[in-house]
XYZ file of C-alpha atoms in Angstrom:
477
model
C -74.098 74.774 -14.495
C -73.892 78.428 -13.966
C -77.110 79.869 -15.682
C -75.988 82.974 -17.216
C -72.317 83.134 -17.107
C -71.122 85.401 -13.881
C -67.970 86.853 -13.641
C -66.709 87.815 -10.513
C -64.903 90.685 -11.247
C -66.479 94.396 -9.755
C -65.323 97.888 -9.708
C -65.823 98.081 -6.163
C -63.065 97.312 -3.660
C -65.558 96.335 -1.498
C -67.214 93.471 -3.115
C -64.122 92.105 -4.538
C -62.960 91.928 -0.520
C -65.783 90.600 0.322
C -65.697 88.056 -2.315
C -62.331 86.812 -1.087
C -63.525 86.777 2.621
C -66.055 84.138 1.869
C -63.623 82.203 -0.868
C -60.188 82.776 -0.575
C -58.057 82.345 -3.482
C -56.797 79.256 -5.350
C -53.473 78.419 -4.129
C -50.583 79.097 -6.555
C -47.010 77.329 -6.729
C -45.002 78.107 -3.314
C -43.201 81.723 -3.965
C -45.908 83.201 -6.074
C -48.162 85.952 -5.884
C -50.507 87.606 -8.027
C -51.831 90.893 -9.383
C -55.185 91.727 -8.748
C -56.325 94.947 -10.972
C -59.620 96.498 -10.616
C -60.626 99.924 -10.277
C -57.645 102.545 -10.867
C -54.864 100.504 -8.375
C -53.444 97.345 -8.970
C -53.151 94.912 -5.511
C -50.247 92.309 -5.067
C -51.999 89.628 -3.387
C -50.003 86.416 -1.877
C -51.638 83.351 -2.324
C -51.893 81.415 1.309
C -50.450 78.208 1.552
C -53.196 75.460 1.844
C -52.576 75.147 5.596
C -53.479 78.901 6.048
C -56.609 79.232 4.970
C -58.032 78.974 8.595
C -58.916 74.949 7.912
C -61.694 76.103 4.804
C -62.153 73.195 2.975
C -59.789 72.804 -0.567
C -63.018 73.050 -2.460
C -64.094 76.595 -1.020
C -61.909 78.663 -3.583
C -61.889 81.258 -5.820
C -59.927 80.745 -9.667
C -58.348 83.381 -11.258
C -60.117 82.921 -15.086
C -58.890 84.334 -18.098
C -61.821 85.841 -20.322
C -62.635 85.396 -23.375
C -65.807 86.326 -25.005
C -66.182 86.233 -28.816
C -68.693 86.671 -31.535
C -70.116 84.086 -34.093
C -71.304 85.201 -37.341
C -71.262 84.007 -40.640
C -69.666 80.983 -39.533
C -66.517 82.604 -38.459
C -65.475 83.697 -34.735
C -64.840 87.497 -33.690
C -63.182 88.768 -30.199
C -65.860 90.456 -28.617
C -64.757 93.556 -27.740
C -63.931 94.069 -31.271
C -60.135 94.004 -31.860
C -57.863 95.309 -34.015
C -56.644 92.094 -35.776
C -55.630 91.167 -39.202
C -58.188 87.882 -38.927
C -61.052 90.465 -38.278
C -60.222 92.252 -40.772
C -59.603 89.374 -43.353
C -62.933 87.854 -42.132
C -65.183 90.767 -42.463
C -63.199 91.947 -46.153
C -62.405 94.765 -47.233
C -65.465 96.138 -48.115
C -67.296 95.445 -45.077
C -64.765 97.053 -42.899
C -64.761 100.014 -45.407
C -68.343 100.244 -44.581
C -67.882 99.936 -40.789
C -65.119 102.444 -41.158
C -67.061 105.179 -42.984
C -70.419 104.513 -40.734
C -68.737 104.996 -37.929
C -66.934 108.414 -38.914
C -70.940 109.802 -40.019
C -71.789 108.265 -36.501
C -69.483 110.437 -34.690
C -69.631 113.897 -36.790
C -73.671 113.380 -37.553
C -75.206 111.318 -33.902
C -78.439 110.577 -33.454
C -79.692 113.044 -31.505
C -81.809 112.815 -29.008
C -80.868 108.550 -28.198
C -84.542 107.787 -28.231
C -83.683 103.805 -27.898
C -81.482 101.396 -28.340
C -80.629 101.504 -31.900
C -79.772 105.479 -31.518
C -77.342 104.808 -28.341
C -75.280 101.670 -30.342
C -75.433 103.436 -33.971
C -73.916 106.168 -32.081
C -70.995 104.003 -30.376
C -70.460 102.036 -33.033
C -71.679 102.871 -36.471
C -74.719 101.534 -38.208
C -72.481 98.944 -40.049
C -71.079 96.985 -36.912
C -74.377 97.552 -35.371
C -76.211 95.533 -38.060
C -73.253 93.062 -38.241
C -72.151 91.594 -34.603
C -74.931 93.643 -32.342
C -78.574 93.706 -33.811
C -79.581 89.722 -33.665
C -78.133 88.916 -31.032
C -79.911 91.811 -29.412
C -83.134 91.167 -31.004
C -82.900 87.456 -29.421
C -82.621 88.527 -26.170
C -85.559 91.101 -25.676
C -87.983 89.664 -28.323
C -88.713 92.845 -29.486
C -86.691 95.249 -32.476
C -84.278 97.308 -30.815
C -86.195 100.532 -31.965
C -88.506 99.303 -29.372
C -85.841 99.333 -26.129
C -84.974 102.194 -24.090
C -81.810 103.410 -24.663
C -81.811 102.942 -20.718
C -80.489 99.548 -21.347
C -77.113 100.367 -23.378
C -76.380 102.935 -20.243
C -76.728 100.231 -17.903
C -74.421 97.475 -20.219
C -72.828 99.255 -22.219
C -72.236 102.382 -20.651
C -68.955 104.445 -22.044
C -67.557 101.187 -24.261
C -67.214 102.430 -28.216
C -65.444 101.302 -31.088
C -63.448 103.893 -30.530
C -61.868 102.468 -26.945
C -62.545 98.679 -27.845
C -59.502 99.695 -30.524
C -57.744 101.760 -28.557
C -57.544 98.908 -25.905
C -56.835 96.672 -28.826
C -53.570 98.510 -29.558
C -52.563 99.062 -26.309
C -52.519 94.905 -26.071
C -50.637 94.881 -29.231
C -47.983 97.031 -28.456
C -47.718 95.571 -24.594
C -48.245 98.220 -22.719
C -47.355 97.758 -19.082
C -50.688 97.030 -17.146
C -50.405 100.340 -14.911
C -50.606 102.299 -18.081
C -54.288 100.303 -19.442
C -55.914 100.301 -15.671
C -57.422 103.634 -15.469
C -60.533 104.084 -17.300
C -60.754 100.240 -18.468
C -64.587 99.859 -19.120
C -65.747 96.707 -17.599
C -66.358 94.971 -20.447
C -62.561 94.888 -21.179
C -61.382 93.443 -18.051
C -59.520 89.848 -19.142
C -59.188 88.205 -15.727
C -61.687 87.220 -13.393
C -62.312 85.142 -10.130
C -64.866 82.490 -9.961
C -65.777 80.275 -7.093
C -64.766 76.505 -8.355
C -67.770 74.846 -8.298
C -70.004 77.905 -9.897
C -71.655 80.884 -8.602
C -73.958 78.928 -6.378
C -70.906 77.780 -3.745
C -70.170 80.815 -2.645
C -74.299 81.903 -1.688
C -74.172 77.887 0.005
C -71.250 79.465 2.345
C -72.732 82.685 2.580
C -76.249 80.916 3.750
C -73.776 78.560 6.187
C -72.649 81.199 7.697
C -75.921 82.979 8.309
C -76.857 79.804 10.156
C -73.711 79.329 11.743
C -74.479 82.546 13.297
C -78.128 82.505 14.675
C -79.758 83.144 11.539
C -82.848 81.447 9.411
C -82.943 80.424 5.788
C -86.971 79.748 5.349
C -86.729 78.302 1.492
C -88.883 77.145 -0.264
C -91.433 79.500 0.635
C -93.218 81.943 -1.515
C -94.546 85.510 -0.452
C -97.548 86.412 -1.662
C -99.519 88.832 0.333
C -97.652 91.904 2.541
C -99.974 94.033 4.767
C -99.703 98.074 4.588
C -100.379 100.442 6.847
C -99.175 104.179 7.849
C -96.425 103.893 5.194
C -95.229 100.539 6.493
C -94.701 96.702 5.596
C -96.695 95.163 8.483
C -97.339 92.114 7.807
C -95.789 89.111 5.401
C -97.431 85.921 4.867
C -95.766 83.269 2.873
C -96.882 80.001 1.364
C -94.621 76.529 1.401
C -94.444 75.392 -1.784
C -94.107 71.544 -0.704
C -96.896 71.650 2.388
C -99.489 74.736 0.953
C -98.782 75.788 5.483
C -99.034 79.507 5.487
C -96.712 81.568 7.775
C -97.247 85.444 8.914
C -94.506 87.263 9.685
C -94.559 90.511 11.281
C -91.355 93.051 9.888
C -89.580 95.146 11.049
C -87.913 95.820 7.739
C -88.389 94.222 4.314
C -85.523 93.739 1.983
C -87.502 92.966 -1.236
C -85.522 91.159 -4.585
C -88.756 89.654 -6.239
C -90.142 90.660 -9.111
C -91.530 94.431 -8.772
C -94.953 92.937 -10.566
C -95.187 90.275 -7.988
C -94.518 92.528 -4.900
C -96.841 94.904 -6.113
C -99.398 92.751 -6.692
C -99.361 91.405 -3.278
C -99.681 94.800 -0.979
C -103.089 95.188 0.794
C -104.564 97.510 0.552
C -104.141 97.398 -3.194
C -101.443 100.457 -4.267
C -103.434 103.125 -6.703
C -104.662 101.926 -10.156
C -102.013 103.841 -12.155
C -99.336 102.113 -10.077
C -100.920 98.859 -10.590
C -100.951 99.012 -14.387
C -97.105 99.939 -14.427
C -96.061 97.400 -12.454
C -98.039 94.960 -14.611
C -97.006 96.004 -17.695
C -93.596 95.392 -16.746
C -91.607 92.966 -19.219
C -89.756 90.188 -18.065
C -87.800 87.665 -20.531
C -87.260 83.875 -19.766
C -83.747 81.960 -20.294
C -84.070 78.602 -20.868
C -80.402 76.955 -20.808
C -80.011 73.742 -22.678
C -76.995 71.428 -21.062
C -75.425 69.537 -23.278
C -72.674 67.498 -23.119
C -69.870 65.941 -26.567
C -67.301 64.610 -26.886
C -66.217 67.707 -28.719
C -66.810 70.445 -30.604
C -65.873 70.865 -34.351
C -62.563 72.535 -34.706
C -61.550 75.930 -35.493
C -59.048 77.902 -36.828
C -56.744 79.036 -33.334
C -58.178 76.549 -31.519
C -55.536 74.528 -29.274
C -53.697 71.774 -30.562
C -55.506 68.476 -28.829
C -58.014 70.235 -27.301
C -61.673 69.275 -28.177
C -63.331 72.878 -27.476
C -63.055 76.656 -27.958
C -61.450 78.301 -25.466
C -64.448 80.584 -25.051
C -65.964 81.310 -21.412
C -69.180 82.041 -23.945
C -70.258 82.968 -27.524
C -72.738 85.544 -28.974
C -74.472 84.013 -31.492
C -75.320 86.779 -34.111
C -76.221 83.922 -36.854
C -80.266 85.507 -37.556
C -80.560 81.660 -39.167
C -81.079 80.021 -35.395
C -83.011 80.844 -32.231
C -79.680 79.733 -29.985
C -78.813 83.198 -28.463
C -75.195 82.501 -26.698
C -73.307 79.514 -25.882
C -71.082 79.259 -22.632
C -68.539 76.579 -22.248
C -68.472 75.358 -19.030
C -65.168 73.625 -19.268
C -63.314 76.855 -19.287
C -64.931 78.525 -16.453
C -63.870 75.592 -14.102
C -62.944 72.282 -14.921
C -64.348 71.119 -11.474
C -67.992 71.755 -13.247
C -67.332 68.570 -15.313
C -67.374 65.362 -14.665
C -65.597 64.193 -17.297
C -62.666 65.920 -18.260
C -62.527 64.204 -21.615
C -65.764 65.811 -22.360
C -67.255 69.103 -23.701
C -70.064 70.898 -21.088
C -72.129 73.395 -23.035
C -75.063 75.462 -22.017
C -77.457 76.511 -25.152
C -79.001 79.977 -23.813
C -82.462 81.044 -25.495
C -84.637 84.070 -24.673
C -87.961 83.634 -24.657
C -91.586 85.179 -23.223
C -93.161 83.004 -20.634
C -95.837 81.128 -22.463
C -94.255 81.373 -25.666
C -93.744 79.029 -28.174
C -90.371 78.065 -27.268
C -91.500 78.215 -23.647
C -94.045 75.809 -24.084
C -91.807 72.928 -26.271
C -91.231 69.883 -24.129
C -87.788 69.279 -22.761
C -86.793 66.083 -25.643
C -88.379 68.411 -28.360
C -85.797 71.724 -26.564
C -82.819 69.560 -26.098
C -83.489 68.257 -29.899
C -83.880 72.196 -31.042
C -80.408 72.893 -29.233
C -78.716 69.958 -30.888
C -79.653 70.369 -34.787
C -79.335 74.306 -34.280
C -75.211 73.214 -32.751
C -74.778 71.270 -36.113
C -76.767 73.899 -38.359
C -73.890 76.584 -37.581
C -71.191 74.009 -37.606
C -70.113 73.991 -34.027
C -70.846 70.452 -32.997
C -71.753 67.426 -35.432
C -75.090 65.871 -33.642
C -73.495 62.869 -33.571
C -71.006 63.520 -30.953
C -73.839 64.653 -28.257
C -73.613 62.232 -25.177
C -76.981 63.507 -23.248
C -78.457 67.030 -22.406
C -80.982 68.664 -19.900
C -82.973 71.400 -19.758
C -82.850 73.682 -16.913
C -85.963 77.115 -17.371
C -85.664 80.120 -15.440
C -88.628 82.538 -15.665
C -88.105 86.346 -15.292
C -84.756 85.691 -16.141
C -84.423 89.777 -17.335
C -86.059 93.008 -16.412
C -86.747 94.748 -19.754
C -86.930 97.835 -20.787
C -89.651 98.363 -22.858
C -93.495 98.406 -22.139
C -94.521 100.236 -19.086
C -90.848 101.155 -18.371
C -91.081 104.442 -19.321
C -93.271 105.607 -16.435
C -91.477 103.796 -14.313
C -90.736 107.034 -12.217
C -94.197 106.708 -10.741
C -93.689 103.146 -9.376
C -90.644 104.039 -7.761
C -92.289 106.963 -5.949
C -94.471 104.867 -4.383
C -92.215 102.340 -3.246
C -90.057 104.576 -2.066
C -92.277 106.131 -0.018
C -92.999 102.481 2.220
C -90.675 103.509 4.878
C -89.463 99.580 5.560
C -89.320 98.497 2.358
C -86.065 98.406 0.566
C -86.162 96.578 -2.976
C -82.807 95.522 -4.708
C -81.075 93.487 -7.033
C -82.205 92.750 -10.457
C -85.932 91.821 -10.373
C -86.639 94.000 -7.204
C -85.939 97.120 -8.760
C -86.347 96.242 -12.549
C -82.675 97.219 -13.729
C -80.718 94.772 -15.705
C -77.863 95.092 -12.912
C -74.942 92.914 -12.871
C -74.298 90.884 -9.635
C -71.820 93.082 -8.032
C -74.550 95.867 -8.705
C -77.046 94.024 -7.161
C -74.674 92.748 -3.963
C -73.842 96.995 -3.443
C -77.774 97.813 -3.256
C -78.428 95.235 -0.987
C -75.391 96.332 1.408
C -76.702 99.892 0.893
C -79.904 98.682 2.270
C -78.537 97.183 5.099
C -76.376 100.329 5.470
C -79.505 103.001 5.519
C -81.285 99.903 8.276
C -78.294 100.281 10.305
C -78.354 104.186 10.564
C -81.797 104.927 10.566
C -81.836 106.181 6.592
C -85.606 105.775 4.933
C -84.555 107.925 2.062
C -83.226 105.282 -0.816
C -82.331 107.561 -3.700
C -78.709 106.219 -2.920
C -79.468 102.531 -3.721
C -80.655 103.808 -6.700
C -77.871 105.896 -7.765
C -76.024 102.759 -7.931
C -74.786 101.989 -11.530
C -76.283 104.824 -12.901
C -73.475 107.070 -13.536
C -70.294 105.723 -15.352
C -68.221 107.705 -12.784
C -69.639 104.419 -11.089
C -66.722 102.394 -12.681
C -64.382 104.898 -13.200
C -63.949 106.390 -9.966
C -62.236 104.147 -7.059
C -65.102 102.979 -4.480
C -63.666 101.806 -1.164
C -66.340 101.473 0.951
């Protein structure tokens, strides 16, 4: 089960090298090669033969995926990015997509000016009209909260320069076949329709990464959890962490902290305590929970489009925008490797839902979540409850980083934790940005990178994925 969907597909040369370091590629027929396209150059990349991949074992690969992400509403399925397609069109009607049409041309000559949240900064991408209609519940679902409420913070870091405008631009482009070279510069990320992902989920390639740390004189302590880190003159001192299995207590003494827990938590454990002000930011910090519901069918009801013979979508995952259930997106686990199933004859779905720790949902007891996940699958008519074979329930606290509550004085925080010369926080949770994994991989290796030559100064790790030059201009290093 991958919990969250991750694509392994970056803007950065680097990480996608690095990916393919630690999992080479899935072997192709003998004679083939393919074309791997990210930033503005396309690679030609020949697939080893099985007996040159250094003796890595068969399992240890990457796929090469084909994406595809689509919207449910009102029953019917919608590519997601929007495309220009006569079944859009005919599903929406004509006076819906006269409506999307004419709010999007007031969205572009009259903007909302300043983008004070999230509403502004996707009303002004996309019209009020397709805002309402395939972005606004879906939205709502994840953060809890109306979208009035969200910094518009949060469409930078997602969303960034996508628009209706490109999402049809790319959509003719595909229509008329335009030769790859021609689409690669300037392809937001959310249009890319290949990826790599490790066969048996995201998890096998951090269980070779950790094997390798071993292999090489390093130590994995899991299981532990750090609760109390010791200050003084400006630096990380002391660590203590507790074993979650034995309550033993362990103090380490750092030479330089690499920090991806929740800013709350690490905050909350510095002695002395930071100052007041910085206390109350950190704890007013937002965090949403994903609770994943695994269910398995025999198969899912069908569709127009849909394969002959095959009992699934072809989806990697669905937004659900139907306001009439809680069931925020639905990934199909089938189509992002068919090594995560046991049973090929089968359907693998994970039911995502959004939730506050504590919350109603939170608090339901697995049966009474994996019964929710079932009736809601039958409610919008995408699996009868009759063909479910079992299901689990798998809850992952602090899931998100939000951006709401005490986010906007989150400049204060930062200055403070910046200013603990060993510290270095990164990836999602550790410095409170809804980063995607290839984001969170480059501030960790910038980390490592200021260690290595003697940099304190971090305003580079933050840089990263801040500016949309991020994934437009070729990164090599």
């Amino acid at each position: 089960m991958d919990l969250g969907g991750h694509r392994f597909f970056s803007r950065s040369d680097w990480v996608m090298d690095w990916w393919q370091q630690i999992m080479p590629l899935e072997d192709l027929p003998p004679g083939e090669s393919l074309t791997v396209s990210y930033q503005n150059q396309h690679r030609r990349v020949q697939i080893p033969a099985a007996a040159a991949h250094g003796g890595v074992e068969r399992e240890l690969v990457m796929l090469v995926r084909d994406r595809l992400s689509r919207i449910y509403f009102g029953r019917r399925l919608y590519d997601y990015p929007v495309r220009l397609s006569l079944a859009a069109i005919r599903n929406l009607g004509p006076l819906r997509c006269l409506k999307i049409s004419a709010s999007y041309a007031r969205a572009a000559v009259f903007p909302r000016l300043p983008e004070k949240n999230l509403e502004d900064f996707l009303v002004n991408r996309f019209g009020t009209e397709l805002y309402q209609t395939f972005f606004r519940s879906y939205t709502e679902k994840v953060w809890g909260v109306p979208c009035t409420e969200i910094s518009s913070a949060w469409g930078a870091q997602r969303i960034k320069s996508l628009s209706l405008a490109k999402t049809l631009l790319h959509a003719l482009r595909q229509r008329l076949r335009m030769p790859a070279s021609a689409q690669a510069s300037g392809t937001p990320t959310s249009l890319v329709e290949r990826f790599l992902y490790p066969r048996l989920g995201p998890g096998q390639l951090w269980e070779a990464v950790a094997a390798q740390v071993v292999e090489l004189g390093g130590e994995i302590r899991l299981s532990q959890r750090v609760d109390a880190l010791e200050l003084a003159g400006g630096r990380i001192t002391g660590v203590t962490a507790q074993d979650v299995h034995s309550g033993a207590r362990t103090r380490l003494s750092p030479d330089w902290v690499i920090s991806s827990m929740a800013l709350n938590d690490l905050i909350a454990g510095i002695n002395p305590p930071a100052p007041p002000a910085v206390n109350r930011i950190a704890q007013g910090l937002p965090y949403r929970c994903l609770i994943t519901v695994g269910v398995v069918a025999r198969r899912m009801k069908s569709r127009p489009g849909q394969p002959a013979g095959s009992n699934r979508l072809p989806d990697n995952w669905v937004y659900i925008q139907e306001p009439d259930v809680k069931l925020g997106r639905l990934q199909i686990f089938n189509n992002w490797s068919p090594a995560l199933v046991a049973d090929p004859d089968t359907v693998w779905l994970g039911l995502e839902y959004f939730c506050d720790e504590g919350d109603g949902i939170w608090q339901l007891s697995d049966a009474d979540m994996q019964a929710l996940a079932i009736r809601e699958l039958d409610q919008i008519d995408l699996v009868a409850a009759h063909e479910v074979l079992a299901a689990t329930v798998i809850r992952v606290p602090k899931a998100y980083p939000a951006y709401f509550g005490t986010f906007a004085e989150f400049a204060e925080l930062r200055r403070y934790v910046d200013a603990i010369e060993n510290l270095f926080v990164v990836g999602r949770n550790g410095m409170h940005r809804y980063n995607n994994q290839d984001h969170s991989m480059l501030t960790a290796k910038a980390a490592v990178d200021n260690i290595i030559g003697g940099i304190t100064d971090k305003s580079n790790i933050w840089q990263i994925n801040v500016d949309d030059d991020y994934h437009e201009v070729r990164s090599s290093d």
